[in-house]
């Protein structure tokens, strides 16, 4: 057995609690502040990127890998696919092509 399967998963619990804090911070910004729409969107987007990075490190064990080059390539590929999907969806919804 390796060290990750022993004991209480404290790092996962910490990551989960921190993810909840970021989610509720975004909820608070969206519902309880009188900021402009653009400011709210930028703050929520920033919190989302922070939460995605947190989850990569805490839950997907990005820092624990033996082959960090392959993990980096996989992460970059995933980001590329996400950007292409979002940009393509916006293009189709905006221009109808």
mmCIF file with all atom_site columns, C-alpha atoms in Angstrom, residues 3 16 33-36 42 45 51 55 59 61 64 80 82-83 92-93:
data_model
loop_
_atom_site.group_PDB
_atom_site.id
_atom_site.type_symbol
_atom_site.label_atom_id
_atom_site.label_alt_id
_atom_site.label_comp_id
_atom_site.label_asym_id
_atom_site.label_entity_id
_atom_site.label_seq_id
_atom_site.pdbx_PDB_ins_code
_atom_site.Cartn_x
_atom_site.Cartn_y
_atom_site.Cartn_z
_atom_site.occupancy
_atom_site.B_iso_or_equiv
_atom_site.pdbx_formal_charge
_atom_site.auth_seq_id
_atom_site.auth_comp_id
_atom_site.auth_asym_id
_atom_site.auth_atom_id
_atom_site.pdbx_PDB_model_num
ATOM 1  C CA . UNK A 1 3  ? 0.990   6.490  1.591   1.00 0.00 ? 3  UNK A CA 1
ATOM 2  C CA . UNK A 1 16 ? -13.253 20.379 -0.642  1.00 0.00 ? 16 UNK A CA 1
ATOM 3  C CA . UNK A 1 33 ? -22.750 43.205 -4.207  1.00 0.00 ? 33 UNK A CA 1
ATOM 4  C CA . UNK A 1 34 ? -23.666 46.224 -6.253  1.00 0.00 ? 34 UNK A CA 1
ATOM 5  C CA . UNK A 1 35 ? -20.717 45.939 -8.608  1.00 0.00 ? 35 UNK A CA 1
ATOM 6  C CA . UNK A 1 36 ? -21.112 46.338 -12.338 1.00 0.00 ? 36 UNK A CA 1
ATOM 7  C CA . UNK A 1 42 ? -14.490 38.958 -14.034 1.00 0.00 ? 42 UNK A CA 1
ATOM 8  C CA . UNK A 1 45 ? -14.277 33.917 -13.704 1.00 0.00 ? 45 UNK A CA 1
ATOM 9  C CA . UNK A 1 51 ? -10.998 26.627 -8.106  1.00 0.00 ? 51 UNK A CA 1
ATOM 10 C CA . UNK A 1 55 ? -9.050  20.826 -7.866  1.00 0.00 ? 55 UNK A CA 1
ATOM 11 C CA . UNK A 1 59 ? -8.189  15.934 -6.278  1.00 0.00 ? 59 UNK A CA 1
ATOM 12 C CA . UNK A 1 61 ? -3.074  14.628 -7.839  1.00 0.00 ? 61 UNK A CA 1
ATOM 13 C CA . UNK A 1 64 ? 2.007   13.580 -7.327  1.00 0.00 ? 64 UNK A CA 1
ATOM 14 C CA . UNK A 1 80 ? -7.113  23.756 -25.623 1.00 0.00 ? 80 UNK A CA 1
ATOM 15 C CA . UNK A 1 82 ? -12.158 23.688 -23.576 1.00 0.00 ? 82 UNK A CA 1
ATOM 16 C CA . UNK A 1 83 ? -11.179 26.949 -25.321 1.00 0.00 ? 83 UNK A CA 1
ATOM 17 C CA . UNK A 1 92 ? -22.130 29.503 -33.686 1.00 0.00 ? 92 UNK A CA 1
ATOM 18 C CA . UNK A 1 93 ? -24.543 31.219 -31.287 1.00 0.00 ? 93 UNK A CA 1
#
